[in-house]
Amino acid sequence: MYRTVVLVVLVAVAGCAGAGDGAGTPTETPPIRATAAPATLAPAVAEATGYARRRADAPPLNTTVTARIEGDVTLQTTRRVRARTARRVYVRETSAGPAVVGLYAVPAVNPFENADLRKNPAAGLSPPTLAIRAQTVYADVRDVSQSGERSVAMLGNGTTLTTYRATATDDGGSRAVAVAVATVAHGGDYVTIVVVTPAGRTAPLDRLFGAVRHRKG
């Protein structure tokens, strides 16, 4: 007879780069350390759409992941995560302000060594926080309201593209913007694309999403 096993996973994300461990009490086991491979835009598409790479870096993500397996025996663990993410930022200047594409790769982690349970340690980030972490042009994204949702293809996988209206701040001051966000699992990482466009301007979203490249060696 087959037994039913229910997996319950809670992911808690704490702070920004270099922040503390956040809520919860980690176990005494060593933290999970993992590194993501960078995602990039295909150079030909970036050039054709007017985006130039502005930044390439690897900010840390310090967080905790709590996971519980419920079945005949209940197992629970809280693990600290010390992730090295990969970020690539592309910018297209417009008269209304910079249009930005941020590619943010986060390594998948497995809270249990002997169970196939791989999770995104950045899953708990809110859309504004994710939009800030994925790029370095707009230092603040606030007053966020969802404006749409549809399916898109990226890295050979289908995913959901969610769009928002927001206010963002850069060196030129505050401005109304449109923000598009989507995440896919690929090659042992979770790859997020964030596109921030000044209000009144458009971005070739499907073309940009189709131009994302990611390979984990």
Tab-separated table of C-alpha atoms in Angstrom:
chain	number	residue	atom	x	y	z
A	1	MET	CA	0.000	0.000	0.000
A	2	TYR	CA	1.230	3.464	-0.824
A	3	ARG	CA	1.633	6.004	1.948
A	4	THR	CA	0.829	9.655	1.419
A	5	VAL	CA	3.654	12.074	2.250
A	6	VAL	CA	2.981	15.773	2.556
A	7	LEU	CA	5.838	18.261	2.165
A	8	VAL	CA	5.476	21.578	3.938
A	9	VAL	CA	8.144	24.172	3.202
A	10	LEU	CA	8.491	27.590	4.794
A	11	VAL	CA	11.029	30.036	3.408
A	12	ALA	CA	12.018	33.119	5.403
A	13	VAL	CA	14.206	35.777	3.834
A	14	ALA	CA	16.057	38.219	6.026
A	15	GLY	CA	17.325	41.643	5.080
A	16	CYS	CA	19.589	42.692	2.252
A	17	ALA	CA	23.135	41.883	1.242
A	18	GLY	CA	25.237	41.172	4.280
A	19	ALA	CA	22.238	41.219	6.666
A	20	GLY	CA	21.715	38.939	9.651
A	21	ASP	CA	20.067	35.561	9.804
A	22	GLY	CA	16.521	36.870	10.234
A	23	ALA	CA	13.584	35.294	12.023
A	24	GLY	CA	13.738	31.798	13.388
A	25	THR	CA	16.444	29.887	15.231
A	26	PRO	CA	18.741	27.989	12.873
A	27	THR	CA	19.927	24.511	13.743
A	28	GLU	CA	23.527	24.048	14.798
A	29	THR	CA	24.415	22.462	11.472
A	30	PRO	CA	26.669	24.532	9.197
A	31	PRO	CA	24.958	26.947	6.821
A	32	ILE	CA	24.152	25.877	3.299
A	33	ARG	CA	26.560	27.598	0.927
A	34	ALA	CA	25.715	27.776	-2.764
A	35	THR	CA	26.647	29.895	-5.757
A	36	ALA	CA	24.538	30.848	-8.762
A	37	ALA	CA	25.741	31.139	-12.341
A	38	PRO	CA	24.998	34.470	-14.057
A	39	ALA	CA	22.142	34.923	-16.494
A	40	THR	CA	22.755	37.316	-19.387
A	41	LEU	CA	21.005	38.850	-22.374
A	42	ALA	CA	22.023	37.627	-25.797
A	43	PRO	CA	24.396	40.375	-27.062
A	44	ALA	CA	22.681	40.704	-30.451
A	45	VAL	CA	19.281	41.296	-28.845
A	46	ALA	CA	20.674	43.699	-26.251
A	47	GLU	CA	22.284	45.754	-29.010
A	48	ALA	CA	19.214	45.664	-31.242
A	49	THR	CA	16.939	46.834	-28.425
A	50	GLY	CA	19.319	49.530	-27.200
A	51	TYR	CA	20.313	47.991	-23.858
A	52	ALA	CA	23.955	48.110	-22.731
A	53	ARG	CA	25.349	46.187	-19.790
A	54	ARG	CA	25.928	48.521	-16.876
A	55	ARG	CA	26.903	46.186	-14.044
A	56	ALA	CA	27.976	42.621	-13.265
A	57	ASP	CA	28.345	41.515	-9.648
A	58	ALA	CA	27.565	38.761	-7.145
A	59	PRO	CA	25.769	40.145	-4.070
A	60	PRO	CA	25.285	37.775	-1.119
A	61	LEU	CA	21.883	36.632	0.092
A	62	ASN	CA	21.851	35.644	3.764
A	63	THR	CA	18.640	33.978	4.878
A	64	THR	CA	17.122	30.948	6.583
A	65	VAL	CA	15.067	28.131	5.130
A	66	THR	CA	12.724	26.074	7.304
A	67	ALA	CA	11.438	22.792	5.892
A	68	ARG	CA	9.221	20.056	7.309
A	69	ILE	CA	8.441	16.622	5.921
A	70	GLU	CA	5.293	15.035	7.305
A	71	GLY	CA	4.563	11.343	6.957
A	72	ASP	CA	5.008	8.295	9.177
A	73	VAL	CA	7.823	10.306	10.728
A	74	THR	CA	7.893	14.107	10.846
A	75	LEU	CA	11.188	15.754	10.051
A	76	GLN	CA	11.847	19.457	10.414
A	77	THR	CA	14.946	21.545	9.959
A	78	THR	CA	15.861	25.214	9.895
A	79	ARG	CA	19.001	25.933	7.914
A	80	ARG	CA	20.968	29.079	7.476
A	81	VAL	CA	21.719	29.885	3.838
A	82	ARG	CA	24.730	31.829	2.639
A	83	ALA	CA	24.068	32.221	-1.071
A	84	ARG	CA	26.235	33.954	-3.641
A	85	THR	CA	23.842	35.303	-6.236
A	86	ALA	CA	24.679	36.597	-9.714
A	87	ARG	CA	23.381	39.920	-11.053
A	88	ARG	CA	23.629	41.491	-14.496
A	89	VAL	CA	22.131	44.930	-15.158
A	90	TYR	CA	21.370	46.403	-18.594
A	91	VAL	CA	20.284	50.003	-19.211
A	92	ARG	CA	18.676	51.911	-22.085
A	93	GLU	CA	18.545	55.677	-21.688
A	94	THR	CA	15.299	57.443	-22.599
A	95	SER	CA	14.154	61.062	-22.302
A	96	ALA	CA	11.816	59.966	-19.481
A	97	GLY	CA	14.567	58.209	-17.514
A	98	PRO	CA	16.500	54.945	-17.636
A	99	ALA	CA	14.876	51.719	-18.792
A	100	VAL	CA	16.477	48.816	-16.935
A	101	VAL	CA	16.719	45.044	-17.277
A	102	GLY	CA	17.972	43.215	-14.191
A	103	LEU	CA	18.854	39.525	-14.301
A	104	TYR	CA	19.129	37.993	-10.841
A	105	ALA	CA	20.175	34.350	-10.405
A	106	VAL	CA	19.841	32.640	-7.012
A	107	PRO	CA	21.092	29.100	-6.328
A	108	ALA	CA	18.553	26.439	-5.403
A	109	VAL	CA	19.170	24.897	-1.971
A	110	ASN	CA	18.258	21.577	-0.409
A	111	PRO	CA	17.410	21.835	3.323
A	112	PHE	CA	17.533	18.003	3.708
A	113	GLU	CA	20.639	16.190	2.522
A	114	ASN	CA	18.785	12.948	1.833
A	115	ALA	CA	15.583	14.319	0.288
A	116	ASP	CA	14.963	15.796	-3.140
A	117	LEU	CA	13.588	19.102	-1.912
A	118	ARG	CA	15.189	22.005	-3.746
A	119	LYS	CA	13.854	25.472	-3.005
A	120	ASN	CA	14.401	29.107	-3.930
A	121	PRO	CA	15.922	30.933	-0.923
A	122	ALA	CA	14.678	34.249	-2.355
A	123	ALA	CA	11.067	33.062	-2.597
A	124	GLY	CA	10.016	35.230	0.326
A	125	LEU	CA	11.170	38.507	-1.203
A	126	SER	CA	8.354	40.936	-1.971
A	127	PRO	CA	8.082	42.302	-5.534
A	128	PRO	CA	9.530	45.717	-4.531
A	129	THR	CA	12.466	44.103	-2.715
A	130	LEU	CA	13.121	41.734	-5.600
A	131	ALA	CA	12.998	44.639	-8.051
A	132	ILE	CA	15.577	46.512	-5.983
A	133	ARG	CA	17.901	43.519	-5.567
A	134	ALA	CA	17.783	42.593	-9.267
A	135	GLN	CA	19.135	45.928	-10.509
A	136	THR	CA	21.251	48.826	-9.283
A	137	VAL	CA	19.831	51.854	-11.132
A	138	TYR	CA	16.657	52.437	-9.115
A	139	ALA	CA	17.467	52.516	-5.406
A	140	ASP	CA	13.853	52.605	-4.301
A	141	VAL	CA	10.697	50.963	-5.669
A	142	ARG	CA	7.498	51.775	-3.758
A	143	ASP	CA	3.740	52.342	-4.085
A	144	VAL	CA	3.535	49.082	-5.992
A	145	SER	CA	0.208	47.844	-7.409
A	146	GLN	CA	-0.267	44.883	-9.713
A	147	SER	CA	-1.453	45.799	-13.200
A	148	GLY	CA	-1.446	42.516	-15.103
A	149	GLU	CA	-0.390	38.896	-15.426
A	150	ARG	CA	0.243	36.577	-18.365
A	151	SER	CA	2.248	33.533	-19.419
A	152	VAL	CA	5.647	33.874	-21.072
A	153	ALA	CA	8.485	31.577	-22.125
A	154	MET	CA	12.011	31.958	-20.768
A	155	LEU	CA	14.956	29.552	-20.884
A	156	GLY	CA	12.745	26.897	-22.420
A	157	ASN	CA	10.221	27.007	-19.590
A	158	GLY	CA	6.827	28.561	-19.229
A	159	THR	CA	6.335	30.967	-16.364
A	160	THR	CA	4.121	33.818	-15.199
A	161	LEU	CA	4.994	37.410	-16.020
A	162	THR	CA	3.515	39.830	-13.492
A	163	THR	CA	3.434	43.556	-14.179
A	164	TYR	CA	3.124	46.391	-11.681
A	165	ARG	CA	2.738	50.139	-11.534
A	166	ALA	CA	5.150	51.755	-9.088
A	167	THR	CA	7.196	54.785	-8.158
A	168	ALA	CA	10.979	54.475	-8.347
A	169	THR	CA	13.909	56.712	-7.473
A	170	ASP	CA	17.191	57.100	-9.354
A	171	ASP	CA	19.801	59.848	-9.629
A	172	GLY	CA	17.298	61.977	-11.541
A	173	GLY	CA	14.654	61.829	-8.825
A	174	SER	CA	11.381	59.963	-8.399
A	175	ARG	CA	9.304	58.889	-11.366
A	176	ALA	CA	6.364	56.640	-12.220
A	177	VAL	CA	7.470	53.343	-13.708
A	178	ALA	CA	6.177	50.014	-14.962
A	179	VAL	CA	7.801	46.913	-13.506
A	180	ALA	CA	7.685	43.413	-15.032
A	181	VAL	CA	8.890	40.378	-13.052
A	182	ALA	CA	9.208	36.662	-13.876
A	183	THR	CA	11.179	33.753	-12.397
A	184	VAL	CA	12.067	30.305	-13.751
A	185	ALA	CA	14.019	27.355	-12.376
A	186	HIS	CA	16.934	26.508	-14.658
A	187	GLY	CA	20.174	24.586	-14.291
A	188	GLY	CA	20.137	24.390	-10.510
A	189	ASP	CA	19.369	28.093	-10.106
A	190	TYR	CA	16.307	30.317	-9.994
A	191	VAL	CA	16.601	33.063	-12.606
A	192	THR	CA	14.541	36.240	-12.216
A	193	ILE	CA	14.212	38.988	-14.810
A	194	VAL	CA	13.038	42.424	-13.691
A	195	VAL	CA	12.279	45.071	-16.318
A	196	VAL	CA	11.736	48.633	-15.078
A	197	THR	CA	10.475	51.152	-17.641
A	198	PRO	CA	9.547	54.826	-17.131
A	199	ALA	CA	5.822	55.487	-17.510
A	200	GLY	CA	4.965	56.356	-21.091
A	201	ARG	CA	7.743	54.159	-22.503
A	202	THR	CA	7.498	50.540	-23.597
A	203	ALA	CA	9.891	47.602	-23.410
A	204	PRO	CA	9.989	44.641	-25.837
A	205	LEU	CA	9.246	42.182	-23.045
A	206	ASP	CA	8.807	39.007	-25.089
A	207	ARG	CA	11.979	39.693	-27.049
A	208	LEU	CA	13.946	40.394	-23.877
A	209	PHE	CA	12.621	37.292	-22.122
A	210	GLY	CA	13.505	35.167	-25.134
A	211	ALA	CA	17.048	36.588	-25.101
A	212	VAL	CA	17.878	35.423	-21.552
A	213	ARG	CA	20.804	33.016	-21.460
A	214	HIS	CA	21.915	30.923	-18.471
A	215	ARG	CA	24.287	28.008	-18.145
A	216	LYS	CA	25.605	26.408	-14.977
A	217	GLY	CA	28.956	24.773	-15.556
